[in-house]
Amino acid sequence: MPRSSVRPLWLLPAALLGGYAALALLPMALGAAQGLTPRPWRDDLATGLGMSGFAMLLMEFLLSGRFKGLSARMGMDRVMQFHQIMAYVLVAFLLLHPFLYTLPMGAPAPLDRDAHTWLSLPLLPGLSGLLAWIALGLLVFMAIARDGLPMRYETWRLSHGIGAVVIALFGLHHTLEAGRYSQDGLLAGFWILAALVAIASLVHVHLIIPLRQRRHPYRVTAVRPEAERTWTIELEPDRKSGHPGTPLPFRAGQFAWLKLERPLFRMTEHPFSISSAPADWPRVAFTIKEAGDFTGRIAEVPPGTPAYLDGPYGHFTLEPEDGRALVFVAGGVGMAPIMALLRQLQHDGADRPITVIQGNRTAGQILYADELDAMAGTLPLTVHHVLAEPPDGWTGHRGVPDRALLETVLPAERRTGAVYYLCGPPAMTDALEETLLSDFGVPASQVIAERFRYTLGGRRSSARRLVYGVLGTAAVILVGIMWFAGA
Ligand SMILES: Cc1cc2nc3c(=O)[nH]c(=O)nc-3n(C[C@H](O)[C@H](O)[C@H](O)COP(=O)(O)OP(=O)(O)OC[C@H]3O[C@@H](n4cnc5c(N)ncnc54)[C@H](O)[C@@H]3O)c2cc1C
């Protein structure tokens, strides 16, 4: 059944955004319910920004936790983009928070039982707030400048996790000790519970998942060249280890985090799309392009190397009952999950019309050329190769997968009825998504994209919709804060 006919596409994002806003506003509702004497509005605005910002900060842990159900419905890239954009909003709230107070700090007036004429900020909570505030600035700077920092991605990821825990713990101390409303048991309980849930999601990723992985080890069985600087690595469950291994119940097109060698708790794991089909189980294959220190060494991994998988994740999957035409557009190694989809379609004997557009820079980078040729004999499949730097005598398409190419290879009457799968560099994927949605009028439910980098697309339509969603949610939270401040 087509995705769109199951339930409206906006329902899940709308429910998630609503739940997010509700949780960000809950501490203020609990604060308002205490019926304390009103303070000047700027002071409650400062407190409201602090409370909402801290609640949002704790929810960032959940957004970067690995939730299979969420990633299967929304796509991990969108969840991580939400994590990134919301970080800007919460940082703005928390950076403003200390500057808006107007009340004097010091000893309470004799008749002021609920601190409405003065601010209580003893030394230690003041210090913890300051440290959380400085660490937050540093964390944000390191996240924005990540690509330019002289450190490995793994080191950055470790520092990001540790920094987030430090901020959460100092922030919790500050909130519980200095917060006027947090002196109430219910609100204090909320903060402690929220912090525990946040830290539990980190423990889940870095402790529970590795422990679970230990029970289902894999072993590398082969590494073979697939194209220029691109390798296919094959794994099988390690039966010799005494553990039977369990099927990775993945759907074609999904991805998994791959970790090679021990120790299990190191942060050297990387996400890769599974390029083999579920039908090939117990074999699992990944096609990996050299891009940095981990992928650059993939060719040297000897057979027999222990491997661990965490997955499956992602929403780049087919709807089995759907008979509509399929258009797959890949840029470079973005062909890996598309190959898994094609292999599964072939295994299932699919008879839906399939168009594959594979874009590369050079002819040496073309992936799975022979297998695609062979598939064209059994599937209703048309393959188009497009090269940015074609060799002399190249008879295929020239350039990159873009609107002009789609117009050339797809007859106008077939464009809006097909289901599109896009995977490649973010710029290509974003531009094609924009073309399909805005220029061709393809419904959003028929465009499924996977991005290999969690960056913000910015100008393009689907990223724009995400930004609108975030801004709308932030506006709702701001209105709640203004209400709390009585402004
Ligand atoms: C959902 C998804 C599926 C992917 N599928 C494939 C695939 O099938 N084939 C393929 O060749 N590549 C794939 N990638 C990209 C691959 O994960 C990176 O190229 C790889 O992690 C780079 O690691 P490195 O140490 O070699 O390079 P580095 O120089 O360490 O990293 C280069 C960039 O890769 C990203 N990256 C690195 N490590 C991680 C990590 N642990 N988690 C998230 N991002 C990371 C970062 O953006 C980083 O800036 C996929 C990425 C994602 C998010």
Coordinates of C-alpha atoms and ligand atoms in Angstrom, one line a residue:
M1 CA 0.0 0.0 0.0
P2 CA 1.4 3.4 -0.8
R3 CA 2.7 5.3 2.2
S4 CA 0.3 8.2 1.7
S5 CA -2.8 6.0 1.9
V6 CA -1.8 4.6 5.3
R7 CA -1.9 7.9 7.2
P8 CA -1.4 11.5 6.3
L9 CA 2.3 12.3 6.0
W10 CA 2.2 15.3 8.3
L11 CA 0.6 13.4 11.2
L12 CA 3.7 11.9 12.8
P13 CA 5.9 15.1 12.5
A14 CA 2.9 17.2 13.8
A15 CA 2.4 14.8 16.8
L16 CA 6.2 14.8 17.5
L17 CA 6.4 18.6 17.3
G18 CA 3.3 18.9 19.5
G19 CA 4.8 16.5 22.1
Y20 CA 8.1 18.3 22.0
A21 CA 6.5 21.7 22.6
A22 CA 4.4 20.3 25.4
L23 CA 7.4 18.9 27.2
A24 CA 9.3 22.2 26.8
L25 CA 6.3 24.0 28.4
L26 CA 5.6 21.5 31.1
P27 CA 8.1 22.9 33.7
M28 CA 6.5 26.3 33.3
A29 CA 3.0 24.8 33.8
L30 CA 4.2 23.1 36.9
G31 CA 5.8 26.4 38.1
A32 CA 2.7 28.4 37.4
A33 CA 0.5 25.9 39.3
Q34 CA 2.5 26.7 42.5
G35 CA 0.6 30.0 42.7
L36 CA 3.7 32.0 43.9
T37 CA 3.5 35.8 44.2
P38 CA 4.1 37.3 40.7
R39 CA 7.5 38.9 40.0
P40 CA 8.4 41.6 37.4
W41 CA 7.7 40.1 34.0
R42 CA 11.3 40.2 32.9
D43 CA 12.4 38.0 35.8
D44 CA 9.8 35.4 35.0
L45 CA 10.7 35.7 31.3
A46 CA 14.3 34.9 32.2
T47 CA 13.2 32.0 34.3
G48 CA 10.8 30.7 31.6
L49 CA 13.6 30.9 29.0
G50 CA 15.9 29.0 31.4
M51 CA 13.4 26.3 32.2
S52 CA 12.3 25.7 28.6
G53 CA 15.8 25.9 27.3
F54 CA 17.0 23.3 29.9
A55 CA 14.0 21.0 29.1
M56 CA 14.9 21.3 25.4
L57 CA 18.5 20.6 26.1
L58 CA 17.6 17.4 27.9
M59 CA 15.4 16.4 24.9
E60 CA 18.5 16.8 22.6
F61 CA 19.8 13.6 24.2
L62 CA 16.7 11.8 23.1
L63 CA 16.9 13.2 19.6
S64 CA 20.5 11.9 19.2
G65 CA 19.6 8.5 20.8
R66 CA 19.0 5.7 18.4
F67 CA 15.3 5.0 18.1
K68 CA 14.6 2.5 15.3
G69 CA 10.9 3.2 15.1
L70 CA 11.5 6.9 14.8
S71 CA 14.2 6.6 12.2
A72 CA 12.2 4.1 10.2
R73 CA 9.3 6.6 9.9
M74 CA 11.0 10.0 9.7
G75 CA 14.5 9.1 8.5
M76 CA 17.6 9.5 10.8
D77 CA 18.8 12.5 8.7
R78 CA 15.6 14.5 9.5
V79 CA 15.8 13.6 13.2
M80 CA 19.4 14.7 13.4
Q81 CA 18.6 17.9 11.5
F82 CA 15.8 18.6 14.0
H83 CA 18.4 18.0 16.8
Q84 CA 20.7 20.5 15.1
I85 CA 18.2 23.3 14.4
M86 CA 16.6 23.0 17.9
A87 CA 20.0 23.4 19.4
Y88 CA 20.2 26.9 18.0
V89 CA 16.8 27.8 19.6
L90 CA 17.6 26.4 23.0
V91 CA 21.1 28.0 23.0
A92 CA 19.5 31.4 22.3
F93 CA 17.1 30.8 25.2
L94 CA 19.8 29.7 27.6
L95 CA 22.3 32.4 26.6
L96 CA 19.6 35.1 27.2
H97 CA 18.5 33.6 30.4
P98 CA 20.9 35.2 32.9
F99 CA 20.7 38.7 31.3
L100 CA 17.0 39.4 31.8
Y101 CA 16.7 39.4 35.6
T102 CA 16.0 42.7 37.2
L103 CA 15.6 41.8 40.9
P104 CA 18.5 42.3 43.2
M105 CA 20.5 39.4 44.5
G106 CA 20.8 39.1 48.2
A107 CA 19.0 38.4 51.5
P108 CA 15.2 38.2 51.4
A109 CA 13.1 41.0 52.8
P110 CA 11.4 40.0 56.1
L111 CA 7.9 39.5 54.6
D112 CA 9.0 38.0 51.3
R113 CA 8.4 34.2 51.8
D114 CA 8.5 33.2 48.2
A115 CA 11.4 35.2 46.8
H116 CA 9.4 37.7 44.7
T117 CA 11.5 40.7 45.5
W118 CA 15.0 39.2 45.4
L119 CA 17.0 36.6 43.6
S120 CA 18.5 33.7 45.4
L121 CA 21.8 32.7 43.8
P122 CA 24.2 31.1 46.3
L123 CA 27.8 30.6 45.3
L124 CA 27.7 26.9 44.2
P125 CA 24.5 27.0 42.1
G126 CA 25.8 30.3 40.6
L127 CA 29.0 28.6 39.7
S128 CA 27.3 25.5 38.3
G129 CA 25.1 27.8 36.2
L130 CA 28.1 29.7 34.9
L131 CA 30.0 26.5 34.1
A132 CA 27.0 25.0 32.3
W133 CA 26.6 28.3 30.4
I134 CA 30.3 28.4 29.3
A135 CA 30.4 24.7 28.4
L136 CA 27.2 25.2 26.3
G137 CA 28.9 28.0 24.3
L138 CA 31.9 25.8 23.7
L139 CA 29.8 22.8 22.7
V140 CA 27.9 24.9 20.2
F141 CA 31.1 26.4 18.8
M142 CA 32.6 23.0 18.4
A143 CA 29.5 21.6 16.7
I144 CA 29.3 24.5 14.2
A145 CA 33.0 24.5 13.5
R146 CA 33.3 20.7 13.5
D147 CA 34.6 20.3 9.9
G148 CA 37.3 22.9 10.5
L149 CA 38.6 21.5 13.8
P150 CA 41.9 19.6 13.9
M151 CA 40.4 16.5 15.4
R152 CA 39.0 13.2 14.3
Y153 CA 35.2 12.8 14.0
E154 CA 35.3 10.2 16.8
T155 CA 37.1 12.6 19.1
W156 CA 34.6 15.3 18.3
R157 CA 31.7 12.9 19.0
L158 CA 33.2 11.8 22.3
S159 CA 33.7 15.5 23.3
H160 CA 30.2 16.3 22.2
G161 CA 28.8 13.5 24.4
I162 CA 30.9 14.3 27.5
G163 CA 30.2 18.1 27.0
A164 CA 26.5 17.4 26.9
V165 CA 26.6 15.3 30.1
V166 CA 28.6 18.0 31.9
I167 CA 26.1 20.7 30.8
A168 CA 23.2 18.6 31.9
L169 CA 24.7 17.8 35.3
F170 CA 25.8 21.4 36.1
G171 CA 22.5 22.7 34.6
L172 CA 20.5 20.3 36.8
H173 CA 22.4 21.4 40.0
H174 CA 21.8 25.0 39.1
T175 CA 18.1 24.5 38.3
L176 CA 17.5 22.5 41.5
E177 CA 19.4 24.8 43.8
A178 CA 18.9 28.3 42.3
G179 CA 15.5 27.9 40.6
R180 CA 12.7 29.6 42.5
Y181 CA 10.0 27.3 41.1
S182 CA 12.2 24.2 41.4
Q183 CA 12.0 24.3 45.2
D184 CA 8.7 22.6 44.8
G185 CA 8.9 18.8 45.0
L186 CA 6.9 18.1 41.9
L187 CA 9.0 20.3 39.6
A188 CA 12.2 19.1 41.2
G189 CA 11.0 15.5 40.6
F190 CA 10.3 16.4 36.9
W191 CA 13.9 17.8 36.4
I192 CA 15.5 14.7 38.0
L193 CA 13.4 12.3 36.0
A194 CA 14.0 14.3 32.7
A195 CA 17.8 14.3 33.4
L196 CA 17.8 10.6 34.2
V197 CA 15.9 9.8 30.9
A198 CA 18.3 12.0 29.0
I199 CA 21.4 10.3 30.4
A200 CA 19.7 6.8 30.0
S201 CA 19.5 7.5 26.3
L202 CA 23.2 8.1 26.2
V203 CA 23.9 5.0 28.3
H204 CA 21.7 3.1 25.9
V205 CA 23.8 4.1 22.9
H206 CA 27.2 3.7 24.5
L207 CA 26.8 0.9 26.9
I208 CA 23.6 -1.2 26.4
I209 CA 23.9 -1.4 22.6
P210 CA 27.6 -2.5 22.7
L211 CA 26.7 -5.1 25.4
R212 CA 23.9 -6.4 23.2
Q213 CA 26.2 -6.4 20.2
R214 CA 28.7 -8.7 22.1
R215 CA 26.0 -11.4 22.0
H216 CA 25.7 -11.2 18.2
P217 CA 29.2 -11.0 16.8
Y218 CA 30.0 -11.0 13.1
R219 CA 33.1 -11.7 11.2
V220 CA 34.4 -10.2 8.0
T221 CA 34.4 -12.8 5.2
A222 CA 35.6 -10.8 2.3
V223 CA 36.6 -7.3 1.1
R224 CA 36.6 -6.8 -2.6
P225 CA 37.0 -3.7 -4.9
E226 CA 33.7 -2.5 -6.3
A227 CA 34.9 0.7 -8.1
E228 CA 37.6 3.4 -7.8
R229 CA 38.4 3.8 -4.0
T230 CA 35.1 1.9 -3.2
W231 CA 35.0 -1.5 -1.6
T232 CA 32.4 -4.1 -0.7
I233 CA 32.9 -5.6 2.7
E234 CA 30.9 -8.8 3.5
L235 CA 30.1 -10.1 6.9
E236 CA 28.5 -13.2 8.4
P237 CA 27.4 -14.1 11.9
D238 CA 30.4 -15.5 13.8
R239 CA 29.2 -18.9 14.7
K240 CA 32.6 -20.0 16.0
S241 CA 32.3 -17.6 18.9
G242 CA 29.7 -19.9 20.4
H243 CA 26.9 -17.3 19.8
P244 CA 24.5 -18.4 17.1
G245 CA 24.0 -14.8 15.9
T246 CA 20.6 -13.6 15.2
P247 CA 19.1 -12.3 11.9
L248 CA 19.4 -8.6 11.6
P249 CA 15.8 -8.1 10.7
F250 CA 16.4 -5.3 8.2
R251 CA 14.5 -4.1 5.3
A252 CA 16.2 -3.5 2.0
G253 CA 17.5 0.1 1.9
Q254 CA 18.2 0.4 5.7
F255 CA 21.5 1.1 7.3
A256 CA 23.5 -0.1 10.3
W257 CA 26.3 1.2 12.5
L258 CA 29.4 -0.9 11.8
K259 CA 32.2 -1.4 14.3
L260 CA 35.3 -3.4 13.4
E261 CA 37.5 -5.0 16.0
R262 CA 37.5 -4.5 19.7
P263 CA 37.3 -3.0 22.2
L264 CA 33.6 -2.8 21.9
F265 CA 33.2 0.4 23.8
R266 CA 35.3 2.6 21.5
M267 CA 33.5 5.2 19.5
T268 CA 34.9 3.9 16.1
E269 CA 31.5 3.0 14.6
H270 CA 30.2 4.4 11.4
P271 CA 26.8 4.3 9.7
F272 CA 26.6 2.5 6.3
S273 CA 23.7 1.4 4.2
I274 CA 23.4 -2.3 3.8
S275 CA 24.0 -3.0 0.1
S276 CA 22.9 -6.7 0.2
A277 CA 19.3 -7.7 0.2
P278 CA 17.5 -9.2 3.2
A279 CA 17.1 -12.3 1.0
D280 CA 20.9 -12.8 1.2
W281 CA 20.9 -13.3 5.0
P282 CA 23.0 -14.4 6.8
R283 CA 25.4 -12.5 4.6
V284 CA 25.4 -8.8 5.1
A285 CA 27.4 -6.5 2.7
F286 CA 28.3 -2.8 2.8
T287 CA 29.7 -0.8 -0.1
I288 CA 32.0 1.7 1.3
K289 CA 33.8 4.7 -0.4
E290 CA 37.1 5.9 1.0
A291 CA 36.3 9.2 2.7
G292 CA 38.5 9.5 5.8
D293 CA 40.5 7.5 8.3
F294 CA 38.0 4.6 8.9
T295 CA 36.8 4.2 5.4
G296 CA 40.3 4.8 4.0
R297 CA 41.5 1.6 5.7
I298 CA 38.6 -0.6 4.7
A299 CA 40.6 -2.2 1.9
E300 CA 43.1 -3.6 4.4
V301 CA 40.6 -5.3 6.7
P302 CA 41.6 -9.0 6.7
P303 CA 39.0 -11.7 6.5
G304 CA 38.2 -13.0 10.0
T305 CA 38.2 -9.6 11.6
P306 CA 35.5 -9.3 14.3
A307 CA 32.6 -7.0 13.4
Y308 CA 29.6 -5.7 15.3
L309 CA 26.4 -4.2 13.9
D310 CA 23.8 -1.9 15.4
G311 CA 20.7 -1.6 13.3
P312 CA 18.7 -1.6 11.2
Y313 CA 17.8 2.1 11.0
G314 CA 16.3 4.3 8.4
H315 CA 13.3 4.8 6.2
F316 CA 14.7 4.3 2.7
T317 CA 12.5 1.2 2.2
L318 CA 9.9 0.0 -0.3
E319 CA 6.3 -0.6 0.4
P320 CA 5.8 -4.2 -0.6
E321 CA 2.2 -3.8 -1.8
D322 CA 2.9 -0.8 -3.9
G323 CA 2.9 -1.5 -7.7
R324 CA 3.8 2.1 -8.9
A325 CA 6.8 2.8 -11.1
L326 CA 10.1 3.3 -9.3
V327 CA 12.8 5.9 -10.0
F328 CA 16.1 5.5 -8.2
V329 CA 18.6 8.3 -8.4
A330 CA 22.0 7.8 -6.9
G331 CA 25.1 10.0 -6.6
G332 CA 28.3 8.0 -6.1
V333 CA 28.1 5.5 -3.3
G334 CA 24.5 6.6 -2.7
M335 CA 24.0 3.6 -5.1
A336 CA 24.6 1.2 -2.1
P337 CA 21.1 1.3 -0.5
I338 CA 19.5 1.4 -4.0
M339 CA 21.4 -1.8 -4.9
A340 CA 19.9 -3.5 -1.9
L341 CA 16.4 -2.4 -3.1
L342 CA 17.1 -3.6 -6.6
R343 CA 18.4 -7.0 -5.3
Q344 CA 15.3 -7.4 -3.2
L345 CA 13.0 -6.5 -6.1
Q346 CA 14.8 -9.0 -8.3
H347 CA 14.5 -11.7 -5.6
D348 CA 10.8 -10.9 -5.3
G349 CA 10.3 -11.1 -9.1
A350 CA 8.9 -7.5 -9.1
D351 CA 7.2 -6.4 -12.3
R352 CA 7.0 -2.6 -11.6
P353 CA 8.7 -0.4 -14.1
I354 CA 12.1 0.7 -12.6
T355 CA 14.4 3.5 -13.8
V356 CA 17.9 3.8 -12.3
I357 CA 19.9 7.0 -12.7
Q358 CA 23.4 6.6 -11.4
G359 CA 25.6 9.7 -11.3
N360 CA 29.4 9.7 -10.9
R361 CA 32.3 11.9 -11.7
T362 CA 34.3 9.4 -13.7
A363 CA 33.7 6.1 -15.5
G364 CA 35.9 4.3 -13.0
Q365 CA 33.5 5.2 -10.2
I366 CA 30.4 3.5 -11.7
L367 CA 29.1 0.9 -9.3
Y368 CA 27.6 -2.6 -10.0
A369 CA 27.7 -2.0 -13.8
D370 CA 27.7 -5.8 -14.7
E371 CA 25.1 -6.7 -12.1
L372 CA 22.8 -3.9 -13.3
D373 CA 23.2 -5.1 -16.9
A374 CA 22.3 -8.6 -15.8
M375 CA 19.3 -7.4 -13.8
A376 CA 17.9 -5.6 -16.9
G377 CA 17.3 -9.0 -18.3
T378 CA 15.0 -10.1 -15.5
L379 CA 13.5 -6.9 -14.2
P380 CA 11.6 -4.2 -16.2
L381 CA 14.7 -2.0 -15.5
T382 CA 16.2 0.9 -17.4
V383 CA 19.6 2.2 -16.3
H384 CA 21.0 5.6 -17.1
H385 CA 24.6 6.5 -16.3
V386 CA 25.6 10.1 -16.1
L387 CA 29.2 11.3 -15.7
A388 CA 30.5 14.7 -14.8
E389 CA 33.9 14.0 -16.4
P390 CA 33.2 11.5 -19.1
P391 CA 36.0 9.8 -21.0
D392 CA 36.4 10.2 -24.8
G393 CA 33.8 8.2 -26.7
W394 CA 31.3 8.2 -23.7
T395 CA 27.8 7.6 -25.1
G396 CA 25.9 8.0 -21.9
H397 CA 24.6 11.2 -20.3
R398 CA 26.9 14.0 -19.3
G399 CA 26.7 16.2 -16.2
V400 CA 25.0 15.4 -12.9
P401 CA 21.6 14.0 -12.0
D402 CA 19.5 17.1 -12.2
R403 CA 16.2 18.5 -13.4
A404 CA 17.3 18.5 -17.1
L405 CA 18.3 14.8 -16.9
L406 CA 15.0 13.8 -15.2
E407 CA 13.1 15.6 -18.0
T408 CA 15.2 13.8 -20.6
V409 CA 14.8 10.2 -19.2
L410 CA 11.3 10.4 -17.7
P411 CA 8.3 11.0 -20.0
A412 CA 6.2 13.8 -18.6
E413 CA 3.1 11.6 -18.1
R414 CA 5.0 9.2 -15.9
R415 CA 6.7 11.8 -13.6
T416 CA 4.0 12.4 -11.0
G417 CA 2.9 8.8 -10.7
A418 CA 6.3 7.3 -9.8
V419 CA 7.9 6.8 -6.4
Y420 CA 11.3 8.4 -6.2
Y421 CA 14.3 7.2 -4.1
L422 CA 17.2 9.7 -3.9
C423 CA 20.5 9.0 -2.3
G424 CA 23.7 10.9 -2.8
P425 CA 25.6 14.0 -1.8
P426 CA 23.3 16.4 0.2
A427 CA 23.4 19.1 -2.5
M428 CA 22.3 16.7 -5.2
T429 CA 19.6 15.1 -3.0
D430 CA 18.3 18.5 -1.9
A431 CA 18.2 19.9 -5.4
L432 CA 16.4 16.9 -6.8
E433 CA 13.9 16.9 -4.0
E434 CA 13.1 20.5 -4.8
T435 CA 12.7 19.8 -8.5
L436 CA 10.3 16.8 -7.8
L437 CA 8.2 18.5 -5.2
S438 CA 8.1 22.1 -6.5
D439 CA 8.6 21.8 -10.3
F440 CA 7.1 18.4 -11.2
G441 CA 4.4 18.5 -8.5
V442 CA 5.2 15.0 -7.1
P443 CA 3.5 14.4 -3.8
A444 CA 5.9 14.5 -0.8
S445 CA 4.9 10.9 0.1
Q446 CA 6.4 9.7 -3.2
V447 CA 9.9 11.2 -2.6
I448 CA 12.1 9.3 -0.2
A449 CA 15.6 10.5 0.4
E450 CA 18.6 9.3 2.4
R451 CA 21.5 11.7 3.2
F452 CA 24.9 10.4 4.1
R453 CA 25.7 13.6 6.1
Y454 CA 23.6 15.1 8.8
T455 CA 23.9 18.7 7.5
L456 CA 21.2 21.2 7.1
G457 CA 20.1 21.6 3.4
G458 CA 19.0 25.2 4.1
R459 CA 17.5 26.6 0.9
R460 CA 15.7 23.5 -0.4
S461 CA 12.1 22.8 0.1
S462 CA 12.0 19.8 2.4
A463 CA 14.7 21.3 4.7
R464 CA 12.7 24.5 4.5
R465 CA 9.6 22.6 5.7
L466 CA 11.7 21.3 8.6
V467 CA 12.8 24.8 9.5
Y468 CA 9.2 26.0 9.4
G469 CA 8.2 23.2 11.7
V470 CA 11.0 24.1 14.1
L471 CA 10.2 27.8 14.0
G472 CA 6.5 27.1 14.5
T473 CA 7.4 24.9 17.5
A474 CA 9.8 27.5 18.9
A475 CA 7.1 30.2 18.5
V476 CA 4.6 28.1 20.4
I477 CA 7.2 27.6 23.2
L478 CA 7.9 31.4 23.2
V479 CA 4.2 32.2 23.5
G480 CA 4.1 29.8 26.5
I481 CA 7.1 31.6 28.1
M482 CA 5.4 35.0 27.6
W483 CA 2.3 33.6 29.2
F484 CA 4.3 32.3 32.1
A485 CA 6.0 35.7 32.4
G486 CA 2.6 37.4 32.4
A487 CA 3.8 39.7 29.7
Ligands
LIG1 C1 22.7 7.0 7.1 C2 24.1 6.9 6.5 C3 24.4 5.9 5.6 C4 25.6 5.9 5.0 N1 25.9 4.9 4.1 C5 27.1 4.8 3.5 C6 27.4 3.8 2.5 O1 26.6 2.9 2.2 N2 28.6 3.9 2.0 C7 29.6 4.8 2.3 O2 30.7 4.8 1.7 N3 29.3 5.8 3.2 C8 28.1 5.8 3.8 N4 27.8 6.8 4.7 C9 28.9 7.8 5.0 C10 29.9 7.2 6.0 O3 29.2 7.0 7.3 C11 31.1 8.1 6.2 O4 31.7 8.3 5.0 C12 32.0 7.5 7.2 O5 31.5 7.4 8.5 C13 33.3 8.4 7.2 O6 34.1 7.9 8.2 P1 35.7 8.2 8.1 O7 36.3 7.9 9.5 O8 36.3 7.4 7.0 O9 35.9 9.7 7.7 P2 35.9 10.9 8.7 O10 36.8 11.9 8.1 O11 36.0 10.5 10.1 O12 34.4 11.4 8.5 C14 33.9 12.1 7.3 C15 32.5 12.6 7.6 O13 31.7 11.4 7.7 C16 30.7 11.6 8.7 N5 30.9 10.6 9.8 C17 32.1 10.1 10.2 N6 31.9 9.2 11.2 C18 30.5 9.2 11.5 C19 29.7 8.6 12.4 N7 30.2 7.7 13.3 N8 28.4 8.9 12.4 C20 27.9 9.7 11.5 N9 28.6 10.4 10.6 C21 29.9 10.1 10.6 C22 30.9 13.0 9.3 O14 30.0 13.9 8.6 C23 32.3 13.3 8.9 O15 32.5 14.7 8.8 C24 26.6 6.9 5.3 C25 26.3 7.8 6.2 C26 25.0 7.9 6.8 C27 24.7 9.0 7.8

